[in-house]
Amino acid sequence: DSTTASAVHNFQSQMLADDGVVRRRLADGVPVGFFDKRLRADKRLYLQFLRMLHERNLLGLARQRRGKATPFFVEKKGGKQRLVLDCRQPNIFFRHAPRMELGAAESLSAIEVPPGRELYLASADVQACFYQYGIDEDLAEWFCLPSISSADANEMGLLYFDGTWSIADDDTLVFPAMKVLPMGFAWA
């Protein structure tokens, strides 16, 4: 909707927390993100995971890292896995998201149907709702995954958000960044 689009595109003024709030939150310490054990222990597997994200247009390179998000997985119905990013560290820097107004189950008991009229009910489940809303590089800098070498990024064809590649040294660390709002971000 237009409210969400406005917040995402103007996130610096509409989503980022005030400096005082951030300082208070940081006084409690910076949380260490939970990072899937297999991905953390196996560089080849981690790079394969990044390649899969890149092939699905979910990943680019950020020029700087403002926040670090770490991937892990939870089981879904039917035995599938759901990707979640531990965004506790980036969430420190953002205001609390507005509450969604949802009808309570109790409100269903208050529905009255006039005599002779019918009531139709339906339900739906939005599949793959997360990871659908594209973001620009400025916001993506808050959702950088653990860094990789520029040689590895170059091998998989990862580019900066503007479509360029400008790293000469293969040993330079670069920041893979989500190109979409990730599950785990307080505003997603």
PDB file of C-alpha atoms in Angstrom, residues 74-159:
ATOM      1  CA  VAL A  74      12.785 -22.914  10.616  1.00  0.00           C
ATOM      2  CA  GLU A  75      10.577 -25.802   9.617  1.00  0.00           C
ATOM      3  CA  LYS A  76       7.272 -25.027   7.902  1.00  0.00           C
ATOM      4  CA  LYS A  77       4.205 -27.154   7.478  1.00  0.00           C
ATOM      5  CA  GLY A  78       4.795 -29.997   5.080  1.00  0.00           C
ATOM      6  CA  GLY A  79       8.466 -30.328   6.045  1.00  0.00           C
ATOM      7  CA  LYS A  80       9.656 -27.336   4.007  1.00  0.00           C
ATOM      8  CA  GLN A  81      12.099 -24.784   5.360  1.00  0.00           C
ATOM      9  CA  ARG A  82      11.560 -21.073   5.850  1.00  0.00           C
ATOM     10  CA  LEU A  83      14.440 -18.614   5.624  1.00  0.00           C
ATOM     11  CA  VAL A  84      14.569 -16.117   8.474  1.00  0.00           C
ATOM     12  CA  LEU A  85      17.200 -13.460   9.026  1.00  0.00           C
ATOM     13  CA  ASP A  86      18.181 -12.638  12.571  1.00  0.00           C
ATOM     14  CA  CYS A  87      17.705  -8.870  12.341  1.00  0.00           C
ATOM     15  CA  ARG A  88      17.931  -8.080  16.043  1.00  0.00           C
ATOM     16  CA  GLN A  89      21.038  -5.955  15.465  1.00  0.00           C
ATOM     17  CA  PRO A  90      19.530  -3.828  12.641  1.00  0.00           C
ATOM     18  CA  ASN A  91      16.192  -3.608  14.482  1.00  0.00           C
ATOM     19  CA  ILE A  92      17.955  -1.669  17.282  1.00  0.00           C
ATOM     20  CA  PHE A  93      18.271   1.287  14.899  1.00  0.00           C
ATOM     21  CA  PHE A  94      14.628   1.360  13.780  1.00  0.00           C
ATOM     22  CA  ARG A  95      11.481   2.644  15.445  1.00  0.00           C
ATOM     23  CA  HIS A  96       8.928   0.098  16.513  1.00  0.00           C
ATOM     24  CA  ALA A  97       6.721  -0.769  13.556  1.00  0.00           C
ATOM     25  CA  PRO A  98       3.121   0.436  13.689  1.00  0.00           C
ATOM     26  CA  ARG A  99       0.657  -2.137  14.942  1.00  0.00           C
ATOM     27  CA  MET A 100      -1.527  -3.863  12.413  1.00  0.00           C
ATOM     28  CA  GLU A 101      -5.216  -3.576  13.143  1.00  0.00           C
ATOM     29  CA  LEU A 102      -6.632  -7.065  12.835  1.00  0.00           C
ATOM     30  CA  GLY A 103     -10.108  -8.179  13.768  1.00  0.00           C
ATOM     31  CA  ALA A 104     -10.261 -10.366  16.832  1.00  0.00           C
ATOM     32  CA  ALA A 105     -11.881 -13.784  16.662  1.00  0.00           C
ATOM     33  CA  GLU A 106     -14.364 -12.436  19.211  1.00  0.00           C
ATOM     34  CA  SER A 107     -15.704 -10.006  16.605  1.00  0.00           C
ATOM     35  CA  LEU A 108     -16.986 -12.925  14.529  1.00  0.00           C
ATOM     36  CA  SER A 109     -19.420 -13.789  17.312  1.00  0.00           C
ATOM     37  CA  ALA A 110     -20.962 -10.315  17.019  1.00  0.00           C
ATOM     38  CA  ILE A 111     -21.902 -10.637  13.345  1.00  0.00           C
ATOM     39  CA  GLU A 112     -25.641 -10.485  12.809  1.00  0.00           C
ATOM     40  CA  VAL A 113     -27.253 -11.691   9.604  1.00  0.00           C
ATOM     41  CA  PRO A 114     -30.740 -10.366   8.871  1.00  0.00           C
ATOM     42  CA  PRO A 115     -33.432 -13.015   8.296  1.00  0.00           C
ATOM     43  CA  GLY A 116     -33.501 -14.228   4.697  1.00  0.00           C
ATOM     44  CA  ARG A 117     -29.920 -13.089   3.990  1.00  0.00           C
ATOM     45  CA  GLU A 118     -26.826 -15.246   3.615  1.00  0.00           C
ATOM     46  CA  LEU A 119     -23.377 -14.777   5.071  1.00  0.00           C
ATOM     47  CA  TYR A 120     -20.384 -15.789   2.964  1.00  0.00           C
ATOM     48  CA  LEU A 121     -17.008 -16.444   4.546  1.00  0.00           C
ATOM     49  CA  ALA A 122     -13.663 -17.061   2.949  1.00  0.00           C
ATOM     50  CA  SER A 123     -10.115 -17.449   4.098  1.00  0.00           C
ATOM     51  CA  ALA A 124      -6.811 -17.132   2.345  1.00  0.00           C
ATOM     52  CA  ASP A 125      -3.184 -17.667   3.056  1.00  0.00           C
ATOM     53  CA  VAL A 126      -0.680 -15.483   1.278  1.00  0.00           C
ATOM     54  CA  GLN A 127       2.092 -17.778   0.133  1.00  0.00           C
ATOM     55  CA  ALA A 128       5.636 -16.461  -0.011  1.00  0.00           C
ATOM     56  CA  CYS A 129       4.595 -13.127   1.474  1.00  0.00           C
ATOM     57  CA  PHE A 130       8.033 -12.281   2.815  1.00  0.00           C
ATOM     58  CA  TYR A 131      10.924 -11.418   0.525  1.00  0.00           C
ATOM     59  CA  GLN A 132       8.591  -9.780  -2.008  1.00  0.00           C
ATOM     60  CA  TYR A 133       9.019  -6.050  -1.303  1.00  0.00           C
ATOM     61  CA  GLY A 134      12.080  -4.642  -3.090  1.00  0.00           C
ATOM     62  CA  ILE A 135      14.296  -2.094  -1.352  1.00  0.00           C
ATOM     63  CA  ASP A 136      17.072   0.212  -2.523  1.00  0.00           C
ATOM     64  CA  GLU A 137      20.713   0.068  -1.518  1.00  0.00           C
ATOM     65  CA  ASP A 138      20.391   2.684   1.245  1.00  0.00           C
ATOM     66  CA  LEU A 139      17.938   0.490   3.162  1.00  0.00           C
ATOM     67  CA  ALA A 140      19.657  -2.748   2.099  1.00  0.00           C
ATOM     68  CA  GLU A 141      22.832  -1.597   3.911  1.00  0.00           C
ATOM     69  CA  TRP A 142      20.982  -2.458   7.130  1.00  0.00           C
ATOM     70  CA  PHE A 143      20.475  -6.089   6.008  1.00  0.00           C
ATOM     71  CA  CYS A 144      23.943  -7.264   5.062  1.00  0.00           C
ATOM     72  CA  LEU A 145      24.780 -10.904   5.497  1.00  0.00           C
ATOM     73  CA  PRO A 146      28.230 -11.990   6.682  1.00  0.00           C
ATOM     74  CA  SER A 147      30.894 -10.628   4.333  1.00  0.00           C
ATOM     75  CA  ILE A 148      32.677 -12.580   1.601  1.00  0.00           C
ATOM     76  CA  SER A 149      35.751 -11.926  -0.486  1.00  0.00           C
ATOM     77  CA  SER A 150      35.365  -9.846  -3.615  1.00  0.00           C
ATOM     78  CA  ALA A 151      36.762 -12.814  -5.566  1.00  0.00           C
ATOM     79  CA  ASP A 152      33.843 -14.983  -4.384  1.00  0.00           C
ATOM     80  CA  ALA A 153      31.324 -12.222  -5.142  1.00  0.00           C
ATOM     81  CA  ASN A 154      32.827 -11.722  -8.588  1.00  0.00           C
ATOM     82  CA  GLU A 155      32.712 -15.463  -9.319  1.00  0.00           C
ATOM     83  CA  MET A 156      28.964 -15.588  -8.642  1.00  0.00           C
ATOM     84  CA  GLY A 157      28.310 -12.369 -10.544  1.00  0.00           C
ATOM     85  CA  LEU A 158      27.149 -10.317  -7.564  1.00  0.00           C
ATOM     86  CA  LEU A 159      26.948  -6.637  -8.465  1.00  0.00           C
TER      87      LEU A 159
END
